[in-house]
PDB file of C-alpha atoms in Angstrom:
ATOM      1  CA  ALA A   1     -16.750 -17.591 -42.229  1.00 49.00           C
ATOM      2  CA  GLY A   2     -15.670 -15.884 -39.031  1.00 54.00           C
ATOM      3  CA  MET A   3     -13.864 -17.622 -36.262  1.00 61.00           C
ATOM      4  CA  ILE A   4     -15.635 -17.902 -32.935  1.00 59.00           C
ATOM      5  CA  ARG A   5     -13.479 -16.505 -30.134  1.00 52.00           C
ATOM      6  CA  ALA A   6     -13.729 -17.644 -26.571  1.00 48.00           C
ATOM      7  CA  ALA A   7     -14.687 -15.015 -24.019  1.00 48.00           C
ATOM      8  CA  PRO A   8     -11.671 -13.721 -22.166  1.00 61.00           C
ATOM      9  CA  ARG A   9     -11.037 -15.390 -18.860  1.00 81.00           C
ATOM     10  CA  ASP A  10     -12.114 -13.463 -15.786  1.00 92.00           C
ATOM     11  CA  TRP A  11      -9.111 -11.934 -14.007  1.00 93.00           C
ATOM     12  CA  ARG A  12     -10.646 -12.048 -10.524  1.00 95.00           C
ATOM     13  CA  PRO A  13      -9.943 -15.711  -9.637  1.00 94.00           C
ATOM     14  CA  LEU A  14      -6.259 -15.268 -10.484  1.00 96.00           C
ATOM     15  CA  VAL A  15      -6.004 -12.071  -8.419  1.00 96.00           C
ATOM     16  CA  VAL A  16      -7.810 -13.620  -5.453  1.00 96.00           C
ATOM     17  CA  ARG A  17      -5.575 -16.697  -5.614  1.00 97.00           C
ATOM     18  CA  ALA A  18      -2.493 -14.453  -5.844  1.00 97.00           C
ATOM     19  CA  ASN A  19      -3.662 -12.564  -2.744  1.00 96.00           C
ATOM     20  CA  VAL A  20      -4.285 -15.773  -0.803  1.00 97.00           C
ATOM     21  CA  ARG A  21      -0.913 -17.176  -1.827  1.00 97.00           C
ATOM     22  CA  LEU A  22       0.722 -13.927  -0.743  1.00 96.00           C
ATOM     23  CA  MET A  23      -0.981 -14.173   2.656  1.00 96.00           C
ATOM     24  CA  LEU A  24       0.304 -17.749   2.958  1.00 97.00           C
ATOM     25  CA  GLY A  25       3.835 -16.644   2.146  1.00 96.00           C
ATOM     26  CA  ASP A  26       3.916 -18.330  -1.268  1.00 98.00           C
ATOM     27  CA  ILE A  27       5.480 -15.402  -3.095  1.00 97.00           C
ATOM     28  CA  PRO A  28       6.521 -17.378  -6.223  1.00 98.00           C
ATOM     29  CA  GLY A  29       2.981 -18.763  -6.611  1.00 98.00           C
ATOM     30  CA  ALA A  30       1.440 -15.363  -5.947  1.00 98.00           C
ATOM     31  CA  ARG A  31       3.760 -13.793  -8.475  1.00 98.00           C
ATOM     32  CA  ALA A  32       2.904 -16.358 -11.157  1.00 97.00           C
ATOM     33  CA  ASP A  33      -0.840 -15.788 -10.682  1.00 97.00           C
ATOM     34  CA  ALA A  34      -0.557 -11.991 -10.547  1.00 97.00           C
ATOM     35  CA  GLU A  35       1.732 -11.882 -13.593  1.00 97.00           C
ATOM     36  CA  GLN A  36      -0.681 -14.063 -15.547  1.00 97.00           C
ATOM     37  CA  ALA A  37      -3.666 -11.878 -14.599  1.00 97.00           C
ATOM     38  CA  ALA A  38      -1.771  -8.696 -15.513  1.00 97.00           C
ATOM     39  CA  ARG A  39      -0.527 -10.184 -18.793  1.00 96.00           C
ATOM     40  CA  GLU A  40      -3.973 -11.464 -19.811  1.00 95.00           C
ATOM     41  CA  HIS A  41      -5.734  -8.221 -18.801  1.00 96.00           C
ATOM     42  CA  PRO A  42      -3.390  -5.321 -19.593  1.00 96.00           C
ATOM     43  CA  ARG A  43      -6.291  -2.841 -19.802  1.00 96.00           C
ATOM     44  CA  VAL A  44      -7.674  -3.659 -16.343  1.00 96.00           C
ATOM     45  CA  ALA A  45      -6.149  -1.796 -13.406  1.00 97.00           C
ATOM     46  CA  ALA A  46      -6.857  -4.317 -10.625  1.00 96.00           C
ATOM     47  CA  PRO A  47      -4.523  -7.073 -11.917  1.00 97.00           C
ATOM     48  CA  GLN A  48      -1.755  -4.485 -12.355  1.00 97.00           C
ATOM     49  CA  GLY A  49      -2.302  -3.279  -8.787  1.00 97.00           C
ATOM     50  CA  ALA A  50      -2.289  -6.829  -7.442  1.00 97.00           C
ATOM     51  CA  LEU A  51       0.936  -7.544  -9.289  1.00 98.00           C
ATOM     52  CA  SER A  52       2.547  -4.482  -7.740  1.00 98.00           C
ATOM     53  CA  GLU A  53       1.740  -5.745  -4.229  1.00 97.00           C
ATOM     54  CA  VAL A  54       3.265  -9.142  -4.954  1.00 98.00           C
ATOM     55  CA  LEU A  55       6.361  -7.597  -6.517  1.00 98.00           C
ATOM     56  CA  LEU A  56       6.878  -5.339  -3.505  1.00 97.00           C
ATOM     57  CA  ALA A  57       6.568  -8.361  -1.203  1.00 97.00           C
ATOM     58  CA  ALA A  58       9.171 -10.083  -3.393  1.00 96.00           C
ATOM     59  CA  GLY A  59      11.506  -7.118  -2.871  1.00 95.00           C
ATOM     60  CA  ASP A  60      11.392  -5.979  -6.495  1.00 96.00           C
ATOM     61  CA  ASN A  61      10.638  -2.273  -5.975  1.00 95.00           C
ATOM     62  CA  GLN A  62      11.345  -1.248  -9.566  1.00 96.00           C
ATOM     63  CA  ALA A  63       8.967  -3.833 -11.019  1.00 97.00           C
ATOM     64  CA  ALA A  64       6.387  -2.990  -8.333  1.00 97.00           C
ATOM     65  CA  LEU A  65       6.602   0.665  -9.356  1.00 97.00           C
ATOM     66  CA  ARG A  66       6.131  -0.220 -13.035  1.00 97.00           C
ATOM     67  CA  ALA A  67       3.064  -2.325 -12.202  1.00 98.00           C
ATOM     68  CA  ILE A  68       1.429   0.289  -9.972  1.00 98.00           C
ATOM     69  CA  ASP A  69       2.189   2.967 -12.568  1.00 97.00           C
ATOM     70  CA  ALA A  70       0.315   0.822 -15.112  1.00 97.00           C
ATOM     71  CA  ALA A  71      -2.671   0.613 -12.750  1.00 97.00           C
ATOM     72  CA  ILE A  72      -2.625   4.388 -12.218  1.00 97.00           C
ATOM     73  CA  ARG A  73      -2.461   5.039 -15.968  1.00 97.00           C
ATOM     74  CA  LEU A  74      -5.658   2.990 -16.279  1.00 97.00           C
ATOM     75  CA  GLU A  75      -7.383   4.569 -13.238  1.00 95.00           C
ATOM     76  CA  PRO A  76      -5.565   7.847 -12.477  1.00 93.00           C
ATOM     77  CA  GLU A  77      -7.806   8.975  -9.627  1.00 87.00           C
ATOM     78  CA  GLU A  78      -8.034   5.656  -7.755  1.00 93.00           C
ATOM     79  CA  GLU A  79      -6.822   6.571  -4.284  1.00 94.00           C
ATOM     80  CA  ASP A  80      -5.866   2.999  -3.340  1.00 95.00           C
ATOM     81  CA  TYR A  81      -3.385   2.870  -6.217  1.00 97.00           C
ATOM     82  CA  LEU A  82      -1.961   6.277  -5.278  1.00 97.00           C
ATOM     83  CA  TYR A  83      -1.658   5.068  -1.680  1.00 97.00           C
ATOM     84  CA  PHE A  84       0.145   1.919  -2.726  1.00 97.00           C
ATOM     85  CA  ARG A  85       2.504   3.810  -5.036  1.00 98.00           C
ATOM     86  CA  ALA A  86       3.353   5.999  -2.036  1.00 97.00           C
ATOM     87  CA  VAL A  87       4.197   2.820  -0.101  1.00 96.00           C
ATOM     88  CA  VAL A  88       6.399   1.595  -2.965  1.00 97.00           C
ATOM     89  CA  HIS A  89       8.187   4.950  -3.191  1.00 97.00           C
ATOM     90  CA  ARG A  90       8.704   5.076   0.596  1.00 96.00           C
ATOM     91  CA  SER A  91      10.034   1.511   0.591  1.00 94.00           C
ATOM     92  CA  ALA A  92      12.589   2.529  -2.020  1.00 94.00           C
ATOM     93  CA  GLY A  93      13.547   5.690  -0.129  1.00 95.00           C
ATOM     94  CA  ARG A  94      11.918   8.041  -2.655  1.00 97.00           C
ATOM     95  CA  LEU A  95      10.216  10.186  -0.052  1.00 98.00           C
ATOM     96  CA  GLN A  96       9.174  13.287  -2.033  1.00 98.00           C
ATOM     97  CA  PRO A  97       7.262  11.277  -4.683  1.00 98.00           C
ATOM     98  CA  ALA A  98       5.794   9.210  -1.831  1.00 98.00           C
ATOM     99  CA  LEU A  99       4.541  12.352  -0.106  1.00 98.00           C
ATOM    100  CA  ALA A 100       3.050  13.721  -3.345  1.00 97.00           C
ATOM    101  CA  ASP A 101       1.152  10.466  -3.956  1.00 97.00           C
ATOM    102  CA  ILE A 102      -0.111  10.102  -0.402  1.00 97.00           C
ATOM    103  CA  ASP A 103      -1.293  13.722  -0.379  1.00 97.00           C
ATOM    104  CA  ARG A 104      -3.280  13.052  -3.584  1.00 95.00           C
ATOM    105  CA  ALA A 105      -4.727   9.859  -2.090  1.00 96.00           C
ATOM    106  CA  ILE A 106      -5.771  11.605   1.128  1.00 96.00           C
ATOM    107  CA  ALA A 107      -7.345  14.451  -0.848  1.00 95.00           C
ATOM    108  CA  ALA A 108      -9.560  11.839  -2.516  1.00 92.00           C
ATOM    109  CA  GLU A 109     -10.285   9.803   0.632  1.00 89.00           C
ATOM    110  CA  GLN A 110      -9.889  11.946   3.737  1.00 85.00           C
ATOM    111  CA  ASP A 111     -11.198   9.432   6.251  1.00 88.00           C
ATOM    112  CA  SER A 112      -8.555   6.720   5.845  1.00 91.00           C
ATOM    113  CA  ALA A 113      -6.518   6.206   9.001  1.00 91.00           C
ATOM    114  CA  ASN A 114      -4.094   3.958   7.094  1.00 91.00           C
ATOM    115  CA  MET A 115      -3.386   6.655   4.505  1.00 95.00           C
ATOM    116  CA  ILE A 116      -2.842   9.282   7.180  1.00 95.00           C
ATOM    117  CA  ALA A 117      -0.576   6.885   9.105  1.00 93.00           C
ATOM    118  CA  GLU A 118       1.408   6.339   5.888  1.00 95.00           C
ATOM    119  CA  ARG A 119       1.795  10.108   5.503  1.00 96.00           C
ATOM    120  CA  CYS A 120       2.979  10.202   9.118  1.00 95.00           C
ATOM    121  CA  LEU A 121       5.697   7.647   8.262  1.00 93.00           C
ATOM    122  CA  ILE A 122       6.784   9.554   5.179  1.00 96.00           C
ATOM    123  CA  ARG A 123       6.844  12.895   6.978  1.00 96.00           C
ATOM    124  CA  ALA A 124       8.766  11.363   9.873  1.00 93.00           C
ATOM    125  CA  ARG A 125      11.424  10.069   7.478  1.00 92.00           C
ATOM    126  CA  LEU A 126      11.559  13.565   5.925  1.00 95.00           C
ATOM    127  CA  ARG A 127      11.862  14.992   9.452  1.00 91.00           C
ATOM    128  CA  GLN A 128       8.798  17.183   8.925  1.00 94.00           C
ATOM    129  CA  PRO A 129       7.169  18.505  12.097  1.00 91.00           C
ATOM    130  CA  GLN A 130       3.652  17.661  10.812  1.00 94.00           C
ATOM    131  CA  ALA A 131       4.394  13.939  11.165  1.00 94.00           C
ATOM    132  CA  LEU A 132       3.214  13.687  14.747  1.00 93.00           C
ATOM    133  CA  GLY A 133      -0.005  15.570  13.946  1.00 95.00           C
ATOM    134  CA  ASP A 134      -0.744  13.026  11.220  1.00 95.00           C
ATOM    135  CA  CYS A 135      -0.086  10.195  13.660  1.00 93.00           C
ATOM    136  CA  ASP A 136      -2.368  11.765  16.261  1.00 93.00           C
ATOM    137  CA  GLN A 137      -5.130  12.162  13.674  1.00 94.00           C
ATOM    138  CA  ALA A 138      -4.766   8.567  12.484  1.00 93.00           C
ATOM    139  CA  VAL A 139      -4.852   7.250  16.067  1.00 92.00           C
ATOM    140  CA  GLN A 140      -8.135   9.099  16.635  1.00 92.00           C
ATOM    141  CA  MET A 141      -9.636   7.585  13.457  1.00 91.00           C
ATOM    142  CA  GLU A 142      -8.365   4.032  13.532  1.00 79.00           C
ATOM    143  CA  GLU A 143      -9.692   0.808  14.877  1.00 65.00           C
ATOM    144  CA  ASP A 144      -6.854  -1.698  14.417  1.00 63.00           C
ATOM    145  CA  GLY A 145      -3.958  -0.182  16.355  1.00 78.00           C
ATOM    146  CA  LEU A 146      -1.597   0.283  13.400  1.00 82.00           C
ATOM    147  CA  ALA A 147      -1.493   4.084  13.687  1.00 87.00           C
ATOM    148  CA  ARG A 148      -0.664   3.867  17.388  1.00 90.00           C
ATOM    149  CA  LEU A 149       2.269   1.595  16.539  1.00 90.00           C
ATOM    150  CA  VAL A 150       3.395   4.005  13.831  1.00 89.00           C
ATOM    151  CA  ARG A 151       3.162   6.894  16.309  1.00 92.00           C
ATOM    152  CA  ALA A 152       5.218   4.888  18.819  1.00 93.00           C
ATOM    153  CA  GLY A 153       7.954   4.581  16.205  1.00 91.00           C
ATOM    154  CA  VAL A 154       7.825   8.296  15.366  1.00 91.00           C
ATOM    155  CA  LEU A 155       8.019   9.208  19.051  1.00 93.00           C
ATOM    156  CA  ALA A 156      11.006   6.889  19.484  1.00 93.00           C
ATOM    157  CA  LEU A 157      12.742   8.515  16.501  1.00 88.00           C
ATOM    158  CA  ARG A 158      12.197  11.893  18.164  1.00 88.00           C
ATOM    159  CA  GLY A 159      13.736  10.607  21.382  1.00 92.00           C
ATOM    160  CA  ASP A 160      10.450  10.460  23.345  1.00 95.00           C
ATOM    161  CA  MET A 161      10.974   6.968  24.716  1.00 97.00           C
ATOM    162  CA  SER A 162       8.325   7.239  27.453  1.00 97.00           C
ATOM    163  CA  GLY A 163       5.707   8.341  24.897  1.00 95.00           C
ATOM    164  CA  ALA A 164       6.765   5.549  22.557  1.00 95.00           C
ATOM    165  CA  ARG A 165       6.486   2.977  25.359  1.00 95.00           C
ATOM    166  CA  ALA A 166       3.052   4.303  26.359  1.00 94.00           C
ATOM    167  CA  ASP A 167       1.751   3.967  22.798  1.00 91.00           C
ATOM    168  CA  LEU A 168       3.270   0.521  22.480  1.00 91.00           C
ATOM    169  CA  GLU A 169       1.541  -0.547  25.705  1.00 90.00           C
ATOM    170  CA  ARG A 170      -1.842   0.830  24.530  1.00 87.00           C
ATOM    171  CA  ALA A 171      -1.664  -0.725  21.066  1.00 82.00           C
ATOM    172  CA  PRO A 172      -3.683  -3.899  20.642  1.00 74.00           C
ATOM    173  CA  ARG A 173      -1.686  -7.070  21.049  1.00 69.00           C
ATOM    174  CA  LEU A 174      -0.347  -8.352  17.776  1.00 58.00           C
ATOM    175  CA  ASP A 175      -1.456 -11.688  16.390  1.00 54.00           C
ATOM    176  CA  PRO A 176       1.507 -14.026  17.093  1.00 51.00           C
ATOM    177  CA  ARG A 177       1.230 -15.905  13.760  1.00 48.00           C
TER     178      ARG A 177
END
């Protein structure tokens, strides 16, 4: 006689709880939930991607890179995973791989102000002249003010303090939480 196996547990509640815990600043709790989801569902990209976000927040860039690489192996053309891997690479100072990933992500989703703002950051750190053009494009597309803040930083790095101040003044006020 065969043994009846229980249906595998749904990964979504663990990932949602990990995300909420991360938003609340409970990185150890978020990590435990994300690691459990990733461990229980190694063939599902979303838990691997969620784990990478938690690991980056925990300051573990190498582990975050391994987790996002696992997500990309499962869903190679998912632009959100490519975008996040670019963030992980940039955070670790690996700017050329970051630029390659963000270019692939933007090619798949051309109307993302956040992705274009990320490319602006990467190009600015590489001292590429196209950085400001990316920032300008993202500012035109965005709704939340992040790209304007990014552009303010790029302008400041270039020594344009009056332009940086103007962008900072025009950016929406930040939530003081």
